[in-house]
mmCIF file of C-alpha atoms in Angstrom:
data_model
loop_
_atom_site.group_PDB
_atom_site.id
_atom_site.type_symbol
_atom_site.label_atom_id
_atom_site.label_comp_id
_atom_site.label_asym_id
_atom_site.label_seq_id
_atom_site.Cartn_x
_atom_site.Cartn_y
_atom_site.Cartn_z
ATOM 1 C CA MET U 1 -0.055 -0.059 -0.109
ATOM 2 C CA VAL U 2 2.873 2.341 0.855
ATOM 3 C CA ASN U 3 4.340 1.585 -2.425
ATOM 4 C CA LYS U 4 1.337 2.052 -4.366
ATOM 5 C CA LEU U 5 0.720 5.642 -2.510
ATOM 6 C CA SER U 6 4.237 6.928 -3.870
ATOM 7 C CA GLU U 7 2.365 6.204 -7.356
ATOM 8 C CA VAL U 8 -0.937 8.531 -6.543
ATOM 9 C CA ASP U 9 1.310 11.067 -4.524
ATOM 10 C CA PRO U 10 2.422 13.250 -7.521
ATOM 11 C CA THR U 11 -1.253 12.829 -9.008
ATOM 12 C CA TRP U 12 -2.562 14.074 -6.040
ATOM 13 C CA ARG U 13 0.109 17.021 -5.628
ATOM 14 C CA GLN U 14 -0.598 18.532 -9.095
ATOM 15 C CA ALA U 15 -4.331 18.398 -8.331
ATOM 16 C CA LEU U 16 -4.370 20.043 -4.768
ATOM 17 C CA ALA U 17 -1.221 22.492 -5.608
ATOM 18 C CA THR U 18 -3.861 25.694 -5.961
ATOM 19 C CA VAL U 19 -5.487 24.738 -2.832
ATOM 20 C CA ASP U 20 -2.968 23.214 -0.708
ATOM 21 C CA LYS U 21 0.853 21.808 -0.493
ATOM 22 C CA THR U 22 -0.330 18.529 1.210
ATOM 23 C CA THR U 23 1.234 14.857 0.654
ATOM 24 C CA LEU U 24 -0.522 11.773 1.202
ATOM 25 C CA LYS U 25 0.989 10.055 3.972
ATOM 26 C CA VAL U 26 -0.316 6.634 5.303
ATOM 27 C CA ARG U 27 0.407 4.961 8.678
ATOM 28 C CA MET U 28 -0.626 1.687 9.796
ATOM 29 C CA GLY U 29 -0.015 0.008 13.092
ATOM 30 C CA ILE U 30 -0.851 -3.798 12.699
ATOM 31 C CA HIS U 31 -1.374 -6.102 15.932
ATOM 32 C CA THR U 32 -3.111 -9.826 16.090
ATOM 33 C CA GLY U 33 -5.476 -11.126 18.332
ATOM 34 C CA GLN U 34 -9.164 -11.180 19.326
ATOM 35 C CA CYS U 35 -11.656 -8.242 19.067
ATOM 36 C CA LEU U 36 -15.186 -7.656 18.893
ATOM 37 C CA VAL U 37 -16.296 -6.576 15.348
ATOM 38 C CA GLY U 38 -19.666 -4.969 14.359
ATOM 39 C CA ASN U 39 -22.077 -2.335 14.488
ATOM 40 C CA VAL U 40 -21.950 -0.846 18.000
ATOM 41 C CA GLY U 41 -24.690 1.669 19.257
ATOM 42 C CA ALA U 42 -28.433 1.831 19.268
ATOM 43 C CA PRO U 43 -30.474 1.091 16.223
ATOM 44 C CA SER U 44 -31.051 4.992 15.364
ATOM 45 C CA ARG U 45 -27.478 5.417 15.628
ATOM 46 C CA MET U 46 -25.174 2.897 14.656
ATOM 47 C CA LYS U 47 -21.241 2.519 14.247
ATOM 48 C CA TYR U 48 -19.443 -0.146 12.490
ATOM 49 C CA GLY U 49 -16.257 -0.493 14.676
ATOM 50 C CA LEU U 50 -13.570 -2.578 16.237
ATOM 51 C CA LEU U 51 -13.360 -3.092 20.236
ATOM 52 C CA GLY U 52 -10.863 -4.476 22.162
ATOM 53 C CA ASP U 53 -7.301 -4.602 23.833
ATOM 54 C CA LYS U 54 -5.858 -5.784 20.588
ATOM 55 C CA VAL U 55 -7.274 -2.877 18.795
ATOM 56 C CA ASN U 56 -5.974 -0.428 21.025
ATOM 57 C CA THR U 57 -2.210 -1.970 21.017
ATOM 58 C CA ALA U 58 -2.880 -1.548 16.857
ATOM 59 C CA SER U 59 -3.822 2.127 17.180
ATOM 60 C CA ARG U 60 -0.555 2.695 19.351
ATOM 61 C CA LEU U 61 1.440 0.670 17.240
ATOM 62 C CA GLU U 62 0.090 3.455 14.240
ATOM 63 C CA ASN U 63 0.972 6.412 16.617
ATOM 64 C CA CYS U 64 4.519 4.925 17.299
ATOM 65 C CA ASN U 65 5.224 5.829 13.346
ATOM 66 C CA LYS U 66 5.081 9.384 14.214
ATOM 67 C CA ARG U 67 7.999 8.700 16.431
ATOM 68 C CA TYR U 68 10.374 6.335 14.531
ATOM 69 C CA GLY U 69 9.640 8.198 11.071
ATOM 70 C CA THR U 70 8.412 4.741 9.717
ATOM 71 C CA SER U 71 4.745 4.427 7.356
ATOM 72 C CA VAL U 72 4.147 0.774 8.868
ATOM 73 C CA ILE U 73 5.179 -0.696 12.079
ATOM 74 C CA ILE U 74 4.230 -4.528 13.002
ATOM 75 C CA SER U 75 4.257 -6.146 16.808
ATOM 76 C CA GLU U 76 6.044 -8.949 17.461
ATOM 77 C CA SER U 77 3.597 -11.237 17.462
ATOM 78 C CA VAL U 78 2.187 -10.634 13.787
ATOM 79 C CA TRP U 79 5.934 -11.217 13.001
ATOM 80 C CA ARG U 80 5.691 -14.923 14.348
ATOM 81 C CA GLU U 81 2.434 -15.634 12.520
ATOM 82 C CA PRO U 82 3.081 -18.174 9.935
ATOM 83 C CA GLY U 83 3.924 -16.654 6.344
ATOM 84 C CA VAL U 84 4.780 -13.157 7.832
ATOM 85 C CA ALA U 85 8.544 -13.481 7.698
ATOM 86 C CA ASP U 86 8.500 -15.546 4.610
ATOM 87 C CA ASN U 87 6.730 -12.809 2.578
ATOM 88 C CA PHE U 88 7.684 -9.665 3.890
ATOM 89 C CA VAL U 89 11.189 -8.085 4.964
ATOM 90 C CA CYS U 90 10.905 -6.086 8.229
ATOM 91 C CA ARG U 91 13.686 -4.382 10.588
ATOM 92 C CA PRO U 92 13.337 -4.376 14.008
ATOM 93 C CA LEU U 93 13.053 -0.883 15.184
ATOM 94 C CA ASP U 94 12.969 -1.012 19.407
ATOM 95 C CA ARG U 95 11.263 -2.644 22.039
ATOM 96 C CA VAL U 96 8.341 -0.799 23.396
ATOM 97 C CA ALA U 97 5.719 -0.917 26.109
ATOM 98 C CA VAL U 98 2.738 0.835 24.670
ATOM 99 C CA LYS U 99 0.174 3.313 27.100
ATOM 100 C CA GLY U 100 -2.059 0.996 28.814
ATOM 101 C CA LYS U 101 0.556 -1.739 28.831
ATOM 102 C CA SER U 102 2.987 -3.085 31.379
ATOM 103 C CA GLU U 103 4.979 -5.283 29.331
ATOM 104 C CA GLY U 104 6.929 -4.275 26.544
ATOM 105 C CA PHE U 105 7.361 -6.351 23.089
ATOM 106 C CA THR U 106 9.316 -6.162 20.010
ATOM 107 C CA ILE U 107 8.007 -3.919 17.278
ATOM 108 C CA LEU U 108 8.936 -3.616 13.726
ATOM 109 C CA GLU U 109 9.161 -1.786 10.572
ATOM 110 C CA VAL U 110 7.783 -3.343 7.249
ATOM 111 C CA LEU U 111 10.231 -2.462 4.414
ATOM 112 C CA SER U 112 8.512 -4.119 1.361
ATOM 113 C CA SER U 113 7.044 -7.566 0.470
ATOM 114 C CA ARG U 114 9.902 -9.956 0.269
ATOM 115 C CA SER U 115 9.139 -10.341 -3.725
ATOM 116 C CA ASP U 116 9.707 -6.527 -4.245
ATOM 117 C CA ALA U 117 12.767 -6.377 -1.756
ATOM 118 C CA SER U 118 15.659 -4.471 -2.974
ATOM 119 C CA THR U 119 19.287 -5.798 -2.386
ATOM 120 C CA GLN U 120 19.654 -2.093 0.111
ATOM 121 C CA GLN U 121 16.304 -3.572 2.014
ATOM 122 C CA LEU U 122 17.769 -6.849 2.614
ATOM 123 C CA VAL U 123 20.772 -5.509 3.774
ATOM 124 C CA LEU U 124 19.262 -3.047 5.958
ATOM 125 C CA ALA U 125 17.107 -5.559 7.763
ATOM 126 C CA GLY U 126 20.068 -7.974 8.191
ATOM 127 C CA LEU U 127 22.326 -5.180 10.036
ATOM 128 C CA HIS U 128 19.071 -4.089 12.185
ATOM 129 C CA ILE U 129 18.391 -7.616 13.612
ATOM 130 C CA ARG U 130 22.541 -7.824 14.329
ATOM 131 C CA ALA U 131 22.798 -4.086 15.859
ATOM 132 C CA LEU U 132 19.554 -4.876 18.177
ATOM 133 C CA GLU U 133 20.854 -7.901 18.778
ATOM 134 C CA ALA U 134 24.150 -6.769 19.997
ATOM 135 C CA TYR U 135 22.335 -3.782 21.750
ATOM 136 C CA ARG U 136 20.020 -6.241 24.064
ATOM 137 C CA ASN U 137 23.284 -8.203 24.776
ATOM 138 C CA LEU U 138 24.939 -4.577 26.210
ATOM 139 C CA ASP U 139 27.288 -4.810 23.180
ATOM 140 C CA PHE U 140 27.072 -0.938 22.197
ATOM 141 C CA HIS U 141 30.156 -0.997 20.529
ATOM 142 C CA ARG U 142 29.090 -3.395 17.970
ATOM 143 C CA ALA U 143 25.900 -2.011 17.985
ATOM 144 C CA VAL U 144 27.095 1.552 16.746
ATOM 145 C CA GLU U 145 29.191 -0.008 14.198
ATOM 146 C CA LEU U 146 26.283 -1.831 12.797
ATOM 147 C CA LEU U 147 24.139 0.898 12.653
ATOM 148 C CA LYS U 148 26.602 3.420 11.184
ATOM 149 C CA GLU U 149 27.164 0.508 8.732
ATOM 150 C CA SER U 150 23.465 0.518 7.220
ATOM 151 C CA GLY U 151 23.960 4.215 6.197
ATOM 152 C CA GLU U 152 20.855 5.044 6.896
ATOM 153 C CA LYS U 153 20.098 8.133 8.358
ATOM 154 C CA VAL U 154 16.269 7.825 9.698
ATOM 155 C CA SER U 155 15.246 8.376 13.471
ATOM 156 C CA ILE U 156 15.266 4.747 14.515
ATOM 157 C CA ASP U 157 19.204 4.824 14.081
ATOM 158 C CA ARG U 158 19.423 8.412 16.032
ATOM 159 C CA ARG U 159 17.380 6.895 18.347
ATOM 160 C CA ILE U 160 19.287 3.792 19.122
ATOM 161 C CA LEU U 161 22.732 5.998 18.797
ATOM 162 C CA ALA U 162 21.671 8.188 21.263
ATOM 163 C CA ARG U 163 21.461 5.358 23.967
ATOM 164 C CA CYS U 164 24.649 3.704 23.094
#
């Protein structure tokens, strides 16, 4: 979806040029688990929606995109679902405890579908896996080396580097 948005954005930008300089941006937080889905409310005023703890967690993940400068964040539980790791290239971002949760979990950025992934995305994902592993093992020097090797000047790198 994010890849397709880059194709649509120039058209929208041109159409909105006289009105606004807005660009289209999409942020998604994806989590897995049981929730309630359906119409909620009185017969005269219904709203179709989702309710539950897992929905709230997905919403918190969507909000994490602002902090990390990303577009699509998934939880570790999504990453562990069958087929996800085989079909998507993701890089681990951090371990967080979102609002309302006392226990933290790993969050990952979806970089691309595996079939569309560039060599750079595959390398970046591998470097970040090793960098966060070094960070969690308190090998801050190695974590810094790996993050600098990634060559990316993105917010996650600066956040982790600042902690090292």
